[in-house]
């Protein structure tokens, strides 16, 4: 059983790296942002409460986030473990979480702020399967069309300059102190998120003592 948290400023690649760990180690990848976007798209009551906050790049309240995480983990569908993506993002969320759960490691993907704008503003998402694209480093073969399912690509509403600026500010003010707290518990491994996707994944696995074979097999296939 592996229980991980993956952290880093927006656009650092936590979604992509988390998904790679999910696929190879049967972990359940829990992204609070994805759960929120699901609710917004389906116009649920929760979606209506959080839509504006997210579009402005602010953090959703700790109470709402804690409720989402508790009920998601209570599903107990994580026989081989889980990877939490984008949680915790504040000190109260961290304290709340550590009261009930333990964790094996926190993966911190480091990228400088100046890369964040370029990466996030060129990000696109498939409107059907949710796959991530990037117009700089991972372009779809056909413009605006998902290579995998043919769905049309969209830009996240909070991927605009103003919201990106706010999210960077929230990250430094509220999320970075969380890293310090977790670091004191000797849980954090730091990886360089400026490298190509596969190299970042290799660094993560080496630092977590996870096998690399499945990554290498994919390359030779
Ligand atoms: P993400 O997909 O991780 O970039 O999250 C998108 C947005 O969802 C963030 O900018 C926040 O508004 C909100 N959000 C996601 N996770 C959290 C969290 N742990 N605490 C507060 N707000 C969150």
Short mmCIF file of C-alpha atoms and ligand atoms in Angstrom, two decimals:
data_model
loop_
_atom_site.label_atom_id
_atom_site.label_comp_id
_atom_site.label_asym_id
_atom_site.label_seq_id
_atom_site.Cartn_x
_atom_site.Cartn_y
_atom_site.Cartn_z
CA UNK A 1 0.00 0.00 0.00
CA UNK A 2 1.35 3.41 -0.99
CA UNK A 3 -0.10 6.69 0.29
CA UNK A 4 1.29 9.80 -1.34
CA UNK A 5 0.61 13.48 -1.61
CA UNK A 6 1.76 15.30 -4.74
CA UNK A 7 2.32 19.03 -4.40
CA UNK A 8 3.63 21.96 -6.35
CA UNK A 9 2.63 25.22 -7.88
CA UNK A 10 0.03 25.12 -10.68
CA UNK A 11 1.41 23.90 -13.98
CA UNK A 12 4.22 21.96 -12.27
CA UNK A 13 2.87 18.73 -13.75
CA UNK A 14 1.32 17.15 -10.66
CA UNK A 15 -1.72 15.91 -12.61
CA UNK A 16 0.44 14.27 -15.29
CA UNK A 17 2.90 12.72 -12.83
CA UNK A 18 0.11 11.60 -10.47
CA UNK A 19 -1.68 9.88 -13.35
CA UNK A 20 1.51 7.99 -14.31
CA UNK A 21 1.84 6.67 -10.76
CA UNK A 22 -1.85 5.81 -10.71
CA UNK A 23 -1.59 3.77 -13.92
CA UNK A 24 1.50 1.78 -12.95
CA UNK A 25 0.88 1.16 -9.26
CA UNK A 26 -2.93 0.89 -9.19
CA UNK A 27 -3.20 3.89 -6.94
CA UNK A 28 -6.39 5.91 -6.77
CA UNK A 29 -5.58 9.41 -7.99
CA UNK A 30 -7.68 11.90 -6.07
CA UNK A 31 -7.62 15.43 -7.45
CA UNK A 32 -9.73 17.92 -5.52
CA UNK A 33 -9.62 20.27 -8.53
CA UNK A 34 -11.05 17.52 -10.77
CA UNK A 35 -13.83 16.81 -8.27
CA UNK A 36 -14.67 20.53 -8.20
CA UNK A 37 -14.66 20.80 -12.01
CA UNK A 38 -16.93 17.75 -12.23
CA UNK A 39 -19.41 19.49 -9.93
CA UNK A 40 -19.22 22.77 -11.86
CA UNK A 41 -19.80 21.05 -15.20
CA UNK A 42 -22.83 19.23 -13.84
CA UNK A 43 -24.25 22.33 -12.17
CA UNK A 44 -24.51 20.67 -8.76
CA UNK A 45 -25.23 22.69 -5.62
CA UNK A 46 -21.56 22.44 -4.65
CA UNK A 47 -20.56 23.52 -8.17
CA UNK A 48 -22.62 26.69 -7.82
CA UNK A 49 -20.96 27.50 -4.48
CA UNK A 50 -17.40 27.16 -5.71
CA UNK A 51 -17.52 28.24 -9.37
CA UNK A 52 -16.67 31.90 -8.82
CA UNK A 53 -14.00 31.24 -6.20
CA UNK A 54 -12.17 28.87 -8.54
CA UNK A 55 -12.46 31.14 -11.56
CA UNK A 56 -10.87 33.94 -9.56
CA UNK A 57 -7.95 31.67 -8.64
CA UNK A 58 -8.75 31.71 -4.91
CA UNK A 59 -8.69 28.71 -2.61
CA UNK A 60 -12.00 27.07 -1.72
CA UNK A 61 -12.77 27.03 2.03
CA UNK A 62 -11.08 24.43 4.18
CA UNK A 63 -14.47 23.11 5.41
CA UNK A 64 -15.64 22.27 1.89
CA UNK A 65 -12.31 20.71 0.91
CA UNK A 66 -12.12 18.62 4.09
CA UNK A 67 -15.63 17.31 3.50
CA UNK A 68 -14.75 16.35 -0.08
CA UNK A 69 -11.58 14.53 0.97
CA UNK A 70 -13.19 12.67 3.88
CA UNK A 71 -16.10 11.41 1.86
CA UNK A 72 -13.85 10.44 -1.06
CA UNK A 73 -11.47 8.46 1.17
CA UNK A 74 -14.40 6.81 2.96
CA UNK A 75 -15.22 5.05 -0.32
CA UNK A 76 -12.26 2.78 0.51
CA UNK A 77 -11.70 1.84 -3.11
CA UNK A 78 -7.94 2.35 -2.65
CA UNK A 79 -6.74 -1.20 -2.01
CA UNK A 80 -3.25 -0.42 -3.27
CA UNK A 81 -3.16 3.13 -1.96
CA UNK A 82 -3.87 6.64 -3.14
CA UNK A 83 -2.23 9.74 -4.42
CA UNK A 84 -3.68 13.07 -3.36
CA UNK A 85 -3.22 15.78 -5.96
CA UNK A 86 -3.66 19.39 -4.89
CA UNK A 87 -4.43 18.58 -1.27
CA UNK A 88 -3.59 19.79 1.34
CA UNK A 89 -3.17 23.41 0.33
CA UNK A 90 -3.40 25.08 3.73
CA UNK A 91 -2.27 24.47 7.28
CA UNK A 92 -5.74 23.59 8.65
CA UNK A 93 -6.24 21.08 5.81
CA UNK A 94 -2.90 19.47 6.67
CA UNK A 95 -3.66 19.22 10.37
CA UNK A 96 -7.12 17.84 9.65
CA UNK A 97 -5.69 15.21 7.32
CA UNK A 98 -2.84 14.05 9.54
CA UNK A 99 -5.25 13.54 12.44
CA UNK A 100 -6.94 10.68 10.58
CA UNK A 101 -4.47 9.40 8.01
CA UNK A 102 -0.81 8.71 7.73
CA UNK A 103 1.18 9.18 4.60
CA UNK A 104 4.32 7.55 3.13
CA UNK A 105 5.72 10.54 1.30
CA UNK A 106 5.01 13.96 -0.13
CA UNK A 107 6.25 14.53 -3.67
CA UNK A 108 7.09 18.18 -4.22
CA UNK A 109 7.54 19.13 -7.87
CA UNK A 110 9.53 22.35 -8.09
CA UNK A 111 9.20 24.81 -10.96
CA UNK A 112 10.02 28.54 -10.89
CA UNK A 113 7.13 31.06 -11.01
CA UNK A 114 8.31 32.42 -14.33
CA UNK A 115 7.52 29.07 -16.00
CA UNK A 116 4.04 28.93 -14.55
CA UNK A 117 2.42 31.53 -16.82
CA UNK A 118 3.81 29.95 -20.02
CA UNK A 119 2.76 26.48 -19.00
CA UNK A 120 -0.69 27.27 -17.66
CA UNK A 121 -1.74 29.67 -20.40
CA UNK A 122 -0.86 27.11 -23.07
CA UNK A 123 -2.68 24.29 -21.28
CA UNK A 124 -5.72 22.66 -22.92
CA UNK A 125 -8.00 19.90 -21.64
CA UNK A 126 -10.07 17.38 -23.53
CA UNK A 127 -13.72 18.22 -22.83
CA UNK A 128 -14.64 14.53 -23.01
CA UNK A 129 -11.88 12.40 -21.40
CA UNK A 130 -10.07 15.17 -19.48
CA UNK A 131 -6.63 14.43 -20.97
CA UNK A 132 -4.15 17.30 -20.55
CA UNK A 133 -2.44 18.95 -23.53
CA UNK A 134 0.02 21.76 -23.80
CA UNK A 135 0.39 23.85 -26.93
CA UNK A 136 4.15 24.14 -26.31
CA UNK A 137 5.21 20.67 -25.23
CA UNK A 138 2.33 18.29 -25.94
CA UNK A 139 0.34 19.43 -28.97
CA UNK A 140 -2.55 17.33 -30.27
CA UNK A 141 -1.98 15.85 -33.74
CA UNK A 142 -5.07 17.58 -35.08
CA UNK A 143 -5.71 21.11 -33.86
CA UNK A 144 -8.16 21.35 -30.94
CA UNK A 145 -8.91 17.62 -31.05
CA UNK A 146 -8.02 14.97 -28.49
CA UNK A 147 -5.64 12.33 -29.92
CA UNK A 148 -7.23 9.64 -27.77
CA UNK A 149 -11.01 10.15 -27.92
CA UNK A 150 -11.51 12.83 -30.60
CA UNK A 151 -13.18 15.19 -28.09
CA UNK A 152 -12.71 18.93 -28.52
CA UNK A 153 -10.08 20.68 -26.45
CA UNK A 154 -11.01 23.49 -24.08
CA UNK A 155 -9.20 26.00 -21.88
CA UNK A 156 -9.94 25.86 -18.15
CA UNK A 157 -11.82 28.98 -17.08
CA UNK A 158 -9.27 29.64 -14.34
CA UNK A 159 -6.34 29.41 -16.78
CA UNK A 160 -6.34 33.16 -17.48
CA UNK A 161 -3.65 35.66 -16.51
CA UNK A 162 -5.51 37.21 -13.59
CA UNK A 163 -6.49 33.91 -11.96
CA UNK A 164 -3.00 32.49 -12.53
CA UNK A 165 -1.53 35.47 -10.65
CA UNK A 166 -3.94 34.93 -7.75
CA UNK A 167 -3.18 31.21 -7.64
CA UNK A 168 0.57 31.90 -7.49
CA UNK A 169 -0.04 34.27 -4.58
CA UNK A 170 -2.26 31.73 -2.76
CA UNK A 171 0.40 29.08 -3.29
CA UNK A 172 3.19 31.10 -1.73
CA UNK A 173 1.07 32.40 1.15
CA UNK A 174 -0.93 29.33 2.12
CA UNK A 175 0.54 26.22 0.54
CA UNK A 176 4.27 26.74 0.95
CA UNK A 177 3.99 26.82 4.77
CA UNK A 178 2.38 23.37 4.50
CA UNK A 179 5.50 22.08 2.80
CA UNK A 180 7.61 23.39 5.65
CA UNK A 181 5.35 21.61 8.14
CA UNK A 182 5.59 18.32 6.23
CA UNK A 183 9.30 18.74 5.78
CA UNK A 184 9.73 18.84 9.54
CA UNK A 185 8.09 15.42 9.60
CA UNK A 186 10.69 14.27 7.05
CA UNK A 187 8.09 13.27 4.53
CA UNK A 188 9.00 15.43 1.56
CA UNK A 189 10.98 14.48 -1.55
CA UNK A 190 11.80 17.30 -3.95
CA UNK A 191 11.96 16.77 -7.71
CA UNK A 192 12.88 19.12 -10.53
CA UNK A 193 9.71 19.79 -12.55
CA UNK A 194 11.47 21.69 -15.33
CA UNK A 195 12.75 18.45 -16.90
CA UNK A 196 10.85 16.40 -19.53
CA UNK A 197 7.83 14.45 -18.19
CA UNK A 198 9.52 11.06 -18.21
CA UNK A 199 12.66 12.32 -16.47
CA UNK A 200 10.53 13.83 -13.71
CA UNK A 201 8.76 10.50 -13.29
CA UNK A 202 12.11 8.66 -13.11
CA UNK A 203 13.34 11.06 -10.43
CA UNK A 204 10.13 10.56 -8.42
CA UNK A 205 10.41 6.77 -8.59
CA UNK A 206 14.08 6.75 -7.67
CA UNK A 207 13.44 8.96 -4.67
CA UNK A 208 10.48 6.83 -3.54
CA UNK A 209 12.26 3.52 -4.18
CA UNK A 210 9.62 2.51 -6.70
CA UNK A 211 10.47 0.17 -9.60
CA UNK A 212 11.29 1.74 -12.98
CA UNK A 213 10.66 -1.39 -15.13
CA UNK A 214 7.15 -0.46 -16.31
CA UNK A 215 8.42 2.93 -17.53
CA UNK A 216 11.28 1.33 -19.44
CA UNK A 217 8.98 -1.35 -20.91
CA UNK A 218 6.70 1.35 -22.33
CA UNK A 219 9.69 2.90 -24.03
CA UNK A 220 10.83 -0.31 -25.69
CA UNK A 221 7.27 -1.35 -26.71
P1 LIG B 1 -6.24 22.38 -9.46
O1 LIG B 1 -6.99 21.57 -10.45
O2 LIG B 1 -5.48 21.55 -8.47
O3 LIG B 1 -5.40 23.44 -10.11
O4 LIG B 1 -7.36 23.17 -8.59
C1 LIG B 1 -8.22 24.10 -9.21
C2 LIG B 1 -8.82 25.01 -8.17
O5 LIG B 1 -9.61 24.26 -7.25
C3 LIG B 1 -7.80 25.77 -7.29
O6 LIG B 1 -7.28 26.93 -7.91
C4 LIG B 1 -8.68 26.09 -6.08
O7 LIG B 1 -9.56 27.15 -6.36
C5 LIG B 1 -9.53 24.81 -5.95
N1 LIG B 1 -8.86 23.82 -5.07
C6 LIG B 1 -8.34 22.63 -5.44
N2 LIG B 1 -7.80 21.99 -4.40
C7 LIG B 1 -7.97 22.80 -3.33
C8 LIG B 1 -7.61 22.73 -1.95
N3 LIG B 1 -6.96 21.67 -1.43
N4 LIG B 1 -7.95 23.78 -1.15
C9 LIG B 1 -8.60 24.84 -1.62
N5 LIG B 1 -8.97 24.98 -2.91
C10 LIG B 1 -8.66 23.98 -3.76
#
